[in-house]
Short mmCIF file of C-alpha atoms in Angstrom, two decimals:
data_model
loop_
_atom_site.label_atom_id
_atom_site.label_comp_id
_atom_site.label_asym_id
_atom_site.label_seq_id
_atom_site.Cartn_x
_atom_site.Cartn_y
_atom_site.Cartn_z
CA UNK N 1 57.78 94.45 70.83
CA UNK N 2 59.79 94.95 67.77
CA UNK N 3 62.12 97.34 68.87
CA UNK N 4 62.37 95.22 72.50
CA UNK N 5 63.26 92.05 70.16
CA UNK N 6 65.98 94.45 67.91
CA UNK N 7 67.20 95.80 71.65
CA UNK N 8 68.11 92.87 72.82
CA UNK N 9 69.26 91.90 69.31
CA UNK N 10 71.62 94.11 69.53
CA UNK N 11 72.58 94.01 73.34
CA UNK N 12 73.27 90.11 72.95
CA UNK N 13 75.44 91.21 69.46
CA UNK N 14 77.09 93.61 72.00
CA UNK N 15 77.99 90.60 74.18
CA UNK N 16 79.68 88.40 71.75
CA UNK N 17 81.34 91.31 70.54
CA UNK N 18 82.92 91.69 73.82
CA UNK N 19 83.48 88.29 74.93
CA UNK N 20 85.21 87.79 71.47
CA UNK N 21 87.60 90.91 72.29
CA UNK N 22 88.35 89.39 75.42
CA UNK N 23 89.05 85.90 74.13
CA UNK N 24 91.15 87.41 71.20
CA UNK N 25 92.93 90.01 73.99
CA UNK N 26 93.09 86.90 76.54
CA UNK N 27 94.82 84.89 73.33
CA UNK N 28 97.49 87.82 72.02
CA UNK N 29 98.19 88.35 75.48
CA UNK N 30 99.39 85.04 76.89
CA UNK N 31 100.97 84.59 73.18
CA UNK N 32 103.37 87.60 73.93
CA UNK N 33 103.92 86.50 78.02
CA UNK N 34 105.08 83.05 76.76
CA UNK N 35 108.34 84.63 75.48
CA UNK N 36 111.12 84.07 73.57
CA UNK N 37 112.55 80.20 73.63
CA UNK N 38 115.50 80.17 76.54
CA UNK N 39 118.28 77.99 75.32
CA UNK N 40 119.63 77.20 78.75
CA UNK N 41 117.14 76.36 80.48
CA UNK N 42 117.79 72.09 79.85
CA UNK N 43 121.52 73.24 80.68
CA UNK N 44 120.18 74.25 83.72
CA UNK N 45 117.60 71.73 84.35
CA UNK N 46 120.09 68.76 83.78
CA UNK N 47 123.44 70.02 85.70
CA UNK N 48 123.79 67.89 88.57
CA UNK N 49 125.00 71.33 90.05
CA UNK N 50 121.85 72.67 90.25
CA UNK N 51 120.02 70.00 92.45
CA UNK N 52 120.97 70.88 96.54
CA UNK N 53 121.78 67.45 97.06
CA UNK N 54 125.22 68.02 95.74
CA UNK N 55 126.12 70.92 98.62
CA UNK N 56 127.34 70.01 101.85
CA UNK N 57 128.44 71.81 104.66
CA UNK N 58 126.77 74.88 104.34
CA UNK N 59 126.23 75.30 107.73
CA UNK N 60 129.75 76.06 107.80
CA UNK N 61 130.78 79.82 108.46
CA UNK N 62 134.75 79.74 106.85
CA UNK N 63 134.68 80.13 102.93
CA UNK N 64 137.34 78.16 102.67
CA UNK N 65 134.70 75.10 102.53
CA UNK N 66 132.59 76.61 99.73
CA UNK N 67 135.58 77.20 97.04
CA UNK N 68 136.63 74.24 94.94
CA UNK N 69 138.84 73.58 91.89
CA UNK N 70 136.37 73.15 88.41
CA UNK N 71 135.66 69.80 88.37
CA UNK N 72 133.86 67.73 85.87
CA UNK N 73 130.11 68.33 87.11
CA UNK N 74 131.17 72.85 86.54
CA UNK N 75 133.23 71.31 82.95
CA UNK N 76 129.59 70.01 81.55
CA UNK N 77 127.98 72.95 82.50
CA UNK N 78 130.52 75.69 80.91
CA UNK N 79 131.06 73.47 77.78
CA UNK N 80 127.61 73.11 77.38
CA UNK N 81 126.54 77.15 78.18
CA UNK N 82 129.65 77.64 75.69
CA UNK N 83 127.84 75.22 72.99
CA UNK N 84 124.66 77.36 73.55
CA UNK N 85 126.32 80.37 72.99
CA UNK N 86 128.81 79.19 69.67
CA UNK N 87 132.03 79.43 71.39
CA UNK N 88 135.01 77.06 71.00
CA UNK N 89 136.19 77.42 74.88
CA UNK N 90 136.64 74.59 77.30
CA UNK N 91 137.49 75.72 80.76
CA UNK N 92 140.38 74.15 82.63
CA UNK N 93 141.38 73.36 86.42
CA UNK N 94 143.06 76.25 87.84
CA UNK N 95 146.88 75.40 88.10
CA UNK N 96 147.73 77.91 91.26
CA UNK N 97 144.19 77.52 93.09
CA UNK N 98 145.75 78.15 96.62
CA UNK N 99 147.27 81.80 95.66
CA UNK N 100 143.74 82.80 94.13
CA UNK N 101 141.57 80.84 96.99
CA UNK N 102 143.41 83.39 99.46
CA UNK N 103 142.68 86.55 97.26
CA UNK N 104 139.14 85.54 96.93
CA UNK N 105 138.48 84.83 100.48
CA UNK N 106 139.48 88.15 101.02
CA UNK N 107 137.08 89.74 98.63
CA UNK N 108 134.51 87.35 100.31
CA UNK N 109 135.10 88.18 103.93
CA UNK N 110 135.88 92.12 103.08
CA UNK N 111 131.51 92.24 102.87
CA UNK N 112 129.79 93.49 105.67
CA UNK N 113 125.97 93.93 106.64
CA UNK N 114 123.07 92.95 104.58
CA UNK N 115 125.32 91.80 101.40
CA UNK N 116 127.45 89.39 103.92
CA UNK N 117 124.34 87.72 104.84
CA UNK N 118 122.60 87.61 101.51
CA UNK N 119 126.06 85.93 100.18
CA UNK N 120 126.46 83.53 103.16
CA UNK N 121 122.98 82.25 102.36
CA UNK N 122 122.73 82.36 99.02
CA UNK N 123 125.79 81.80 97.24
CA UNK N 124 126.62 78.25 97.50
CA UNK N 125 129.54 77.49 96.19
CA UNK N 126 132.15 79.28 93.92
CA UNK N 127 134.66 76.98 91.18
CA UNK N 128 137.76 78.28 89.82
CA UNK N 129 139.50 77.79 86.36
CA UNK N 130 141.11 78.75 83.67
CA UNK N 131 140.14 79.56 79.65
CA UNK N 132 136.76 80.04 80.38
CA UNK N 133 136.09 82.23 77.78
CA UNK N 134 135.51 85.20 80.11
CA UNK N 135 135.57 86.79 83.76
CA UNK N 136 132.41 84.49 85.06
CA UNK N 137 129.24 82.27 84.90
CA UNK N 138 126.38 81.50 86.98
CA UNK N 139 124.44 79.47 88.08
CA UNK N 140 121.13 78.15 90.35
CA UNK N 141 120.29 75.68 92.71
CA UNK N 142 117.13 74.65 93.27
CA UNK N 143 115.51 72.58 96.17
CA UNK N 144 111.70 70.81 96.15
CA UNK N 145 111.65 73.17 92.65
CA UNK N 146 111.88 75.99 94.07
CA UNK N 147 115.55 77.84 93.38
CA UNK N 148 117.41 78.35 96.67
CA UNK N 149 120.80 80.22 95.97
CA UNK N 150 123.40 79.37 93.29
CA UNK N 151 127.07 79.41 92.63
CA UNK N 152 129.40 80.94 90.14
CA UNK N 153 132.39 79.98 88.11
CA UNK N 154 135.63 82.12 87.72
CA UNK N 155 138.91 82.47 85.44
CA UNK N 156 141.56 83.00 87.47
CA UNK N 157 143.64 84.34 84.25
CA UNK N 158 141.40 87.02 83.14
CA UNK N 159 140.60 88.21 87.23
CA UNK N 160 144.27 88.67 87.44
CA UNK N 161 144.08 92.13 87.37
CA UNK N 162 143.68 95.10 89.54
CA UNK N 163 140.62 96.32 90.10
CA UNK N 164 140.69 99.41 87.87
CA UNK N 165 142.34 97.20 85.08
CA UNK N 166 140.13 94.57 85.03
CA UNK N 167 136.92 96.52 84.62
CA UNK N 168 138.90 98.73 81.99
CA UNK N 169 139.98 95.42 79.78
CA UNK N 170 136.33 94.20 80.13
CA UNK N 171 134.69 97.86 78.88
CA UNK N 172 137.44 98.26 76.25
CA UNK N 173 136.78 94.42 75.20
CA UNK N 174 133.52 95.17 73.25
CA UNK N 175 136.14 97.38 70.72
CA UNK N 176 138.79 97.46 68.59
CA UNK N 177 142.18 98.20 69.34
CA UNK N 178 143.17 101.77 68.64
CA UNK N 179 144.23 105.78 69.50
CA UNK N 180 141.36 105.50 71.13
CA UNK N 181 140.59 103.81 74.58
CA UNK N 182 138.55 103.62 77.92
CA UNK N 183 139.85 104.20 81.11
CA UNK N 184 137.34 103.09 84.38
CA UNK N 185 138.27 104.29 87.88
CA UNK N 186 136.12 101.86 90.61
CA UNK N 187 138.78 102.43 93.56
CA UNK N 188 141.07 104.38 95.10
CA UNK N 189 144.89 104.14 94.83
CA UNK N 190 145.44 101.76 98.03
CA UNK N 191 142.02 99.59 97.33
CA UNK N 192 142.89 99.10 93.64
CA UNK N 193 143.47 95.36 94.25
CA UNK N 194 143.03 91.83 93.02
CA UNK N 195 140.50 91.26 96.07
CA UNK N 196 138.51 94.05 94.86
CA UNK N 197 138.56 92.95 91.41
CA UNK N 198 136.99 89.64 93.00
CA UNK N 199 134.77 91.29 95.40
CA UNK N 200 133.01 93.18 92.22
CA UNK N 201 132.87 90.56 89.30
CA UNK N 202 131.46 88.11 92.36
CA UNK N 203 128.67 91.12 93.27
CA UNK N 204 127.68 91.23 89.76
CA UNK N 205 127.01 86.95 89.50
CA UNK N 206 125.18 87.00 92.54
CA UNK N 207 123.08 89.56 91.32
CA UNK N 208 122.15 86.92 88.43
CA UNK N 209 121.23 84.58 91.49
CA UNK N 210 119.27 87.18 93.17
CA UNK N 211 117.37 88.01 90.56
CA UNK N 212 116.41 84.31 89.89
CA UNK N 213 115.72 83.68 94.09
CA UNK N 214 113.80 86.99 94.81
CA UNK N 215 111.97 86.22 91.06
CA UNK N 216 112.81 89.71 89.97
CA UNK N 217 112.70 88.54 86.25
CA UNK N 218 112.01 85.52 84.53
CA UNK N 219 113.21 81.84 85.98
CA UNK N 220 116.61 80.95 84.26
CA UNK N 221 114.45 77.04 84.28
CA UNK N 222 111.77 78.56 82.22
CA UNK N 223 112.00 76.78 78.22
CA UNK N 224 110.70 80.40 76.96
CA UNK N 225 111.23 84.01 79.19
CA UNK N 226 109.20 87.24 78.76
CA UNK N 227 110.33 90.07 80.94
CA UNK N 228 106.70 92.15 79.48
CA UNK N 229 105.17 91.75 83.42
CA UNK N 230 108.37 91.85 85.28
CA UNK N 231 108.41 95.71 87.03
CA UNK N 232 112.26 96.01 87.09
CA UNK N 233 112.17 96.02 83.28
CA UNK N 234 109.03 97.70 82.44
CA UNK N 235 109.70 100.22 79.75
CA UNK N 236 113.38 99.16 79.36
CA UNK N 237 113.09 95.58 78.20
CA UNK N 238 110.76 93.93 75.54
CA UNK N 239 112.58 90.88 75.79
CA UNK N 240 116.31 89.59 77.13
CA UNK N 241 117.90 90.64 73.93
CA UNK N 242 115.25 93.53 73.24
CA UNK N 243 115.14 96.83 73.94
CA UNK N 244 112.26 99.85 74.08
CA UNK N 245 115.68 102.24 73.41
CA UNK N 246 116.65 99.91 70.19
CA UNK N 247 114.64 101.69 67.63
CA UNK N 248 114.84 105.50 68.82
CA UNK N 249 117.09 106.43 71.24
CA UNK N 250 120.24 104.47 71.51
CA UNK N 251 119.82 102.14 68.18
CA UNK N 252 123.52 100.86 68.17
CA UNK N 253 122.95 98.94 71.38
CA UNK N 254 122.15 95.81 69.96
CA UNK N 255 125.61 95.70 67.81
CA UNK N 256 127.46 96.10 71.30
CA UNK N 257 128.80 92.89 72.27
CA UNK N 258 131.84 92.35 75.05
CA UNK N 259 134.84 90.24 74.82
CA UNK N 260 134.67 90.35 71.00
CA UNK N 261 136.32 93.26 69.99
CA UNK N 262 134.20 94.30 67.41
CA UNK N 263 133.00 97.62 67.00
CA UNK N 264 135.35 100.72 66.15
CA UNK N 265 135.37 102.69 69.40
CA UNK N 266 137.14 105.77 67.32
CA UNK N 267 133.92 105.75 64.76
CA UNK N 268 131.06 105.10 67.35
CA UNK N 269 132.03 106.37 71.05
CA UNK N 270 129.43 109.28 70.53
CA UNK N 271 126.85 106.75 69.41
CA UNK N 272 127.60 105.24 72.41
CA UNK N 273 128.40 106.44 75.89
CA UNK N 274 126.52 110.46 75.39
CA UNK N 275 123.62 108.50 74.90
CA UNK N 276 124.12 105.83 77.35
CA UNK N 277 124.27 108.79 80.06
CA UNK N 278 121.18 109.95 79.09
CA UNK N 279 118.78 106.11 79.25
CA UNK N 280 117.84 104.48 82.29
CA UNK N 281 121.19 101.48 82.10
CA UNK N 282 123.91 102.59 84.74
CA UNK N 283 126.61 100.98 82.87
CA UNK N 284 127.33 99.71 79.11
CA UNK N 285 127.56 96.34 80.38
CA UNK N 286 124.18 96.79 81.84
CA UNK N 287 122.77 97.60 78.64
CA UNK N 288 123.87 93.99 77.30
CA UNK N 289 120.54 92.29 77.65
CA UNK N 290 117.96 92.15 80.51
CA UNK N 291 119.61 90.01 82.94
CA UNK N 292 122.63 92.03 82.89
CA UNK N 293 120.10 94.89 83.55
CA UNK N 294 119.73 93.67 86.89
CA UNK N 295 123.32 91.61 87.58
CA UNK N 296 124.82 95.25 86.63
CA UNK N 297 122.54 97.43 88.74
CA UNK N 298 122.71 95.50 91.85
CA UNK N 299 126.59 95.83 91.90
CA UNK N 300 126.41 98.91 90.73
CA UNK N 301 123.46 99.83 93.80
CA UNK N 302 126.44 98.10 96.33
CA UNK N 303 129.35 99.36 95.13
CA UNK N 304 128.54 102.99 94.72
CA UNK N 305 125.32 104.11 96.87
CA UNK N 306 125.53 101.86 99.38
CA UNK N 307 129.79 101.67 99.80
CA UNK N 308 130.27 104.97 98.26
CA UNK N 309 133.13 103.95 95.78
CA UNK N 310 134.27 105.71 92.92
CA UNK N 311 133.01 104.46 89.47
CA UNK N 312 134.49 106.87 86.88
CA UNK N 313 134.54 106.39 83.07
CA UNK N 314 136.63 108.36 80.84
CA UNK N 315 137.53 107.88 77.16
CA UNK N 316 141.20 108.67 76.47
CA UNK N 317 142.70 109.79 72.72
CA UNK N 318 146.37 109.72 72.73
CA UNK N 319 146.16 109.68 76.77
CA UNK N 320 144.40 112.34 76.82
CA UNK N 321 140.47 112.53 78.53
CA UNK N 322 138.02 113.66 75.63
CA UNK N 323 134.55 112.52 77.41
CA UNK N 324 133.76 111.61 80.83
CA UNK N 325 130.40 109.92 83.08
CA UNK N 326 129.90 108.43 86.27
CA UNK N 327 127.87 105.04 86.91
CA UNK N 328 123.90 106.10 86.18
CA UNK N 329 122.67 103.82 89.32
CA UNK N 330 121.05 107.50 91.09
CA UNK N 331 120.02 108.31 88.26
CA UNK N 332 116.07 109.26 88.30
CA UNK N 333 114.97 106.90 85.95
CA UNK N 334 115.85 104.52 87.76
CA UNK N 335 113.75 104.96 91.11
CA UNK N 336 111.84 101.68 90.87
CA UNK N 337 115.36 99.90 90.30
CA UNK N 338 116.85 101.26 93.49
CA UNK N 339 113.77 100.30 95.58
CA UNK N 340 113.67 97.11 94.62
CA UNK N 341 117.20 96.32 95.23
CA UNK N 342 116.83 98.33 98.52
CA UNK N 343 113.97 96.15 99.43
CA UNK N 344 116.27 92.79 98.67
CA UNK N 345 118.65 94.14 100.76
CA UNK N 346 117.18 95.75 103.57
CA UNK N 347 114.32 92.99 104.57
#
């Protein structure tokens, strides 16, 4: 009787035991899923620009309908994304928006297939302006709660550029000026163009849509964003602005930062880009922070395996090529990435 009495005792100890381990597990658990705090999301939450009531004629087929001059509704939102993010840039009204309407509806009507009907669906409506404070922002629209599409802002000063230029002033933007600089091939000679220029930067924002649409990450609306149960970050991405790589394998990533021209690219290029050939980010700018993970690799999935275009990186000293790589999107690390794009496009 005894030893029944000490059994159960024991077995009922067991119990508690457990149940604690699964409260405390339950606790830590949903402690580390709520996230980091998102500072946009009452930017996004309040723009008038994200509610659907503000789009009309989208049932029409002609671009032309969807591109507008930055007006004061797209002025709030950048000024206050710029507050956010501590910079002193206030966008402006484009001053030639005919000349750059034209080039863009070229880029817009030069997509074909599945990415012509995910863009005709899904991206909303595109502003134009000048002194942003960089190539582009984003942006989602929601309807009944649920996000629907989105639409994206663009400098017509800094997408001035060829295609080939403007991705190499955006890659060499991260570093100081020197002997040293990088050179990025993503056309050939007679499709190195202004539209193409467009047609990429505009792939890359719609990725940030998709991703918020198809809920590949965290919502953009959410007040705090963990990417731990997300599968297109797993093993990547502790958090938007933290890495699994930061502490091993490519621990200068979190000093990289674009249009700020602050890292010596003479004293850190191995640090950099022989390592970032070797981790699962396709491009530097993918390895920015976990949105850009997926923004990044969804162009880069459309541009190169899916178009077949060139995307060639080489670092030049004096002119002269001392290190070359490709875009990593085939890589094999990044098998679950492709599918999942493939899947978005291909439904």
């Amino acid at each position: 009787m005894f030893s029944e009495k000490k059994s159960k005792l024991k077995t009922e100890m067991c119990r508690l035991f457990v149940v604690f381990i699964l409260i405390f597990e339950t606790f830590y658990s949903c402690k580390e899923e709520a996230g980091d705090p998102n500072p946009y999301s009452d930017v996004l939450s309040s723009t008038p620009l994200s509610r659907i009531e503000n789009y009309v004629g989208l049932e029409s087929p002609d671009w032309a309908s969807r591109i507008f001059n930055l007006d004061n509704y797209a002025l709030d939102y950048v000024n206050e994304l710029n507050r956010v993010d501590g910079f002193a840039e206030s966008p402006s009204p484009a001053k030639d928006l005919n000349t750059f309407k034209s080039t863009l509806i070229d880029a817009l009507n030069s997509q074909t297939g599945p990415v012509a009907s995910l863009l005709k669906n899904k991206l909303l409506r595109i502003y134009v302006c000048e002194n942003l404070g960089g190539s582009a922002v984003s942006g989602i629209v929601r309807k009944d709660g649920k996000s629907v599409g989105g639409f994206v802002i663009l400098d017509a000063n800094t997408l001035n550029r060829n295609a080939d230029d403007w991705i190499s002033y955006k890659e060499n933007s991260t570093f100081q000026k020197g002997n040293i600089k990088i050179r990025i091939r993503i056309e050939e000679e007679k499709q190195n163009t202004k539209a193409n220029a467009l047609r990429y930067i505009v792939l890359h924002e719609f990725g940030h849509i998709l991703s918020e649409t198809e809920k590949i990450g965290p919502s953009f609306f959410s007040s705090k964003r963990s990417f731990a149960n997300f599968e297109f970050y797993k093993e990547v991405w502790k958090s938007e602005k933290v890495s699994y790589l930061d502490d091993s394998t490519f621990t200068i990533r979190p000093q990289i930062r674009f249009y700020s021209e602050s890292l010596s690219l003479e004293d850190n290029w191995e640090k950099i880009y022989p390592i970032l050939s070797k981790t699962p980010f396709p491009t530097l700018y993918s390895a920015a922070n976990a949105d850009d993970f997926f923004a990044d690799s969804f162009v880069s999935y459309v541009h190169v395996i899916l178009e077949k275009k060139p995307w060639e990186l080489e670092i030049l000293k004096n002119d002269k090529p001392i290190f070359r790589m490709g875009n990593g999107i085939e890589k094999d690390t990044l098998t679950i990435q492709r599918k999942m794009i493939e899947k978005i496009l291909f439904l």
